Amino acid sequence: MAAIVFAPLALLDSIPIEVELSELSLGNGLLAAGALAAVLAVLGAALLGEIFYSGAVAVALTHDYQGRPPSLRTIARSLAYRRLIAVDLIFAAIVLAGFVLFVVPGVVLYIWLVLAGPVVEIERRGVLGAFRRSRELVRGRFLMVLAVLAPIELGGEGVAALAGLLAHDLLGDSLAAEWAAEALANIVVIPFGAVAAVLLTVGLIAEKDGRAPRLHSAPGAP
């Protein structure tokens, strides 16, 4: 599923967009509008891929489809796109602000709020409710959540760098190399983080509430 989602989106992410600031004047409004549209298209495609995959993992692992794995079409119809996009944008802004202030606040905010995305799909909460619920779930388990997710994030950066080096060695400095590196890094790394976040969310819900959604571990299992 990660390959289906991220391979085509990696192509958009790897296309270079170069715009001279001196050209973005009132006399070149059409050029500026086109450049802005291209940037928004790339960013929007990347964001949509992240939202779809993280939500798809939560739906696939926790929603009841009579013991059978849901199809991609079923998952796509089930996702709360608006809430997930809002959560992603707010989460990124808050964590970035924390890192701007200092590294430690950024890490703390990341761990406190990182489960908001899975909460949206698992418990069908609103945006603010998902952030509050994530903070509630992480409370008392901060170090455990950090110990699970930090190695995945750091390892992902290493895999991305290695993929970039290998792609450039094999394909040179080309669009194909950028595409291969971006796709490989996303396909290899992102599933680990997405699955870990969903499993943490389910486990912490069970710990806090005494019950949690059933995980679907095998296709066709009774």
XYZ file of C-alpha atoms in Angstrom:
222
model
C 0.000 0.000 0.000
C 2.880 2.351 0.742
C 4.289 1.759 -2.746
C 0.948 2.540 -4.373
C 0.595 5.747 -2.354
C 4.115 7.127 -2.304
C 5.742 6.041 -5.579
C 3.701 8.434 -7.760
C 3.780 11.202 -5.151
C 7.556 10.918 -4.861
C 7.787 11.897 -8.518
C 5.997 15.167 -7.773
C 8.194 15.799 -4.745
C 11.359 15.226 -6.762
C 10.512 17.652 -9.575
C 12.637 20.772 -9.007
C 10.836 24.101 -8.958
C 13.149 27.063 -9.432
C 11.746 30.578 -9.371
C 13.798 33.738 -9.440
C 12.453 36.190 -6.891
C 13.233 39.066 -9.222
C 10.798 37.608 -11.748
C 7.888 37.567 -9.304
C 6.779 41.122 -9.980
C 3.451 42.687 -10.892
C 4.517 42.621 -14.511
C 4.868 38.859 -14.345
C 1.720 38.021 -12.455
C 0.974 35.027 -14.628
C 4.414 33.580 -13.977
C 4.034 34.135 -10.238
C 0.597 32.510 -10.245
C 1.911 29.528 -12.177
C 4.892 29.100 -9.870
C 2.653 29.341 -6.819
C 0.239 26.791 -8.287
C 3.124 24.404 -8.991
C 4.465 24.739 -5.457
C 1.012 24.205 -3.972
C 0.465 21.180 -6.204
C 3.679 19.528 -5.027
C 3.074 20.320 -1.377
C -0.561 19.293 -1.605
C 0.286 15.976 -3.261
C 2.871 15.179 -0.584
C 0.441 16.121 2.186
C -2.353 14.047 0.679
C -0.085 11.015 0.557
C 0.868 11.348 4.214
C -2.748 11.843 5.273
C -4.028 8.959 3.200
C -1.417 6.500 4.411
C -1.553 7.317 8.129
C -5.339 7.240 8.041
C -5.344 4.086 5.928
C -3.195 2.264 8.468
C -5.552 3.216 11.296
C -8.596 2.137 9.280
C -6.984 -1.095 8.077
C -5.855 -2.164 11.546
C -8.802 -1.140 13.682
C -12.024 -0.825 11.686
C -14.330 -3.813 11.488
C -14.718 -5.315 8.011
C -15.890 -8.787 9.081
C -12.361 -10.056 9.558
C -11.289 -9.237 6.010
C -8.766 -6.562 4.997
C -10.486 -3.541 3.425
C -9.658 -2.576 -0.116
C -7.891 0.697 -0.898
C -11.167 2.035 -2.290
C -12.973 1.183 0.963
C -10.229 2.798 3.009
C -10.270 5.912 0.854
C -14.021 6.283 1.345
C -13.640 5.906 5.111
C -11.003 8.574 5.775
C -11.873 11.827 7.527
C -9.793 13.921 5.120
C -10.702 17.379 6.434
C -9.940 16.562 10.039
C -6.734 14.714 9.186
C -5.451 17.570 7.021
C -6.284 20.086 9.755
C -4.518 17.929 12.351
C -1.424 17.634 10.149
C -1.196 21.366 9.479
C -1.726 22.370 13.111
C 0.604 19.646 14.371
C 3.383 20.736 12.006
C 2.960 24.403 12.959
C 3.010 23.696 16.703
C 5.989 21.362 16.595
C 7.920 23.691 14.281
C 7.278 26.576 16.674
C 8.605 24.408 19.490
C 11.804 23.660 17.599
C 12.228 27.345 16.753
C 12.031 28.190 20.441
C 14.380 25.387 21.386
C 14.868 21.720 20.526
C 13.434 20.275 23.744
C 10.008 21.982 23.480
C 9.740 20.728 19.914
C 10.415 17.136 20.961
C 7.984 17.386 23.877
C 5.212 18.807 21.695
C 5.858 16.181 19.040
C 5.441 13.305 21.493
C 2.423 14.870 23.227
C 0.513 15.397 19.987
C 1.811 12.687 17.658
C -1.133 10.350 18.289
C -3.739 12.910 17.229
C -3.870 11.564 13.664
C -4.644 7.949 14.612
C -7.133 9.185 17.221
C -9.109 10.968 14.489
C -9.687 7.689 12.646
C -9.871 5.299 15.589
C -12.189 7.315 17.842
C -13.677 9.683 15.231
C -12.829 12.759 17.285
C -12.663 16.333 16.069
C -9.439 18.238 15.551
C -9.110 19.829 18.992
C -10.506 16.741 20.665
C -7.873 14.617 18.929
C -5.058 16.801 20.251
C -6.486 16.707 23.778
C -6.902 12.948 23.554
C -3.333 12.471 22.322
C -2.019 14.480 25.278
C -4.198 12.428 27.619
C -2.959 9.133 26.202
C 0.711 10.135 26.332
C 0.472 11.487 29.901
C 2.450 9.140 32.138
C 3.875 7.258 29.130
C 5.991 9.994 27.561
C 9.299 8.117 27.750
C 7.755 4.943 26.352
C 6.268 6.765 23.351
C 9.567 8.596 22.839
C 11.510 5.325 23.012
C 9.290 3.769 20.332
C 9.039 6.649 17.861
C 12.415 8.398 18.191
C 14.483 5.513 16.741
C 12.040 5.233 13.829
C 12.312 8.953 13.062
C 16.108 9.004 13.386
C 16.474 5.760 11.459
C 14.225 7.165 8.759
C 16.529 10.106 8.248
C 19.451 7.724 7.893
C 17.584 5.543 5.404
C 16.583 8.604 3.379
C 20.190 9.808 3.231
C 21.452 6.343 2.264
C 18.755 5.973 -0.379
C 19.761 9.312 -1.841
C 23.423 8.323 -2.039
C 22.645 4.957 -3.644
C 20.234 6.448 -6.155
C 22.695 9.130 -7.207
C 25.526 6.576 -7.503
C 23.412 4.364 -9.763
C 21.491 6.973 -11.739
C 23.588 10.122 -11.393
C 22.205 13.589 -10.711
C 18.889 13.131 -12.449
C 15.168 13.317 -11.869
C 15.081 9.510 -11.836
C 17.604 9.472 -9.003
C 15.605 11.976 -6.964
C 12.404 10.036 -7.592
C 13.959 6.687 -6.652
C 15.497 8.071 -3.482
C 12.309 9.803 -2.364
C 10.087 6.812 -3.124
C 12.423 4.267 -1.541
C 12.827 6.275 1.655
C 9.076 6.802 2.019
C 8.117 3.216 1.210
C 10.685 1.737 3.585
C 10.369 4.131 6.524
C 6.868 5.602 6.707
C 5.024 2.293 7.317
C 7.033 1.680 10.489
C 6.134 5.052 11.952
C 2.486 4.828 10.908
C 1.983 1.315 12.278
C 3.852 2.151 15.488
C 1.686 5.229 16.077
C -1.515 3.221 15.556
C -0.370 0.400 17.852
C 0.676 2.886 20.523
C -2.698 4.598 20.270
C -4.624 1.344 20.595
C -2.478 0.152 23.499
C -2.775 3.428 25.406
C -6.536 3.576 24.826
C -6.786 0.106 26.373
C -4.633 1.207 29.296
C -6.590 4.387 29.959
C -10.133 3.147 29.272
C -9.859 -0.571 29.944
C -10.950 -1.372 26.403
C -9.763 -0.611 22.878
C -10.620 -1.341 19.235
C -9.799 -4.862 18.118
C -6.748 -5.146 15.901
C -7.076 -7.102 12.663
C -3.830 -9.056 12.510
C -4.573 -11.559 9.737
C -6.806 -11.586 6.634
C -9.801 -13.857 7.050
C -9.079 -14.598 10.723
C -12.166 -15.530 12.775
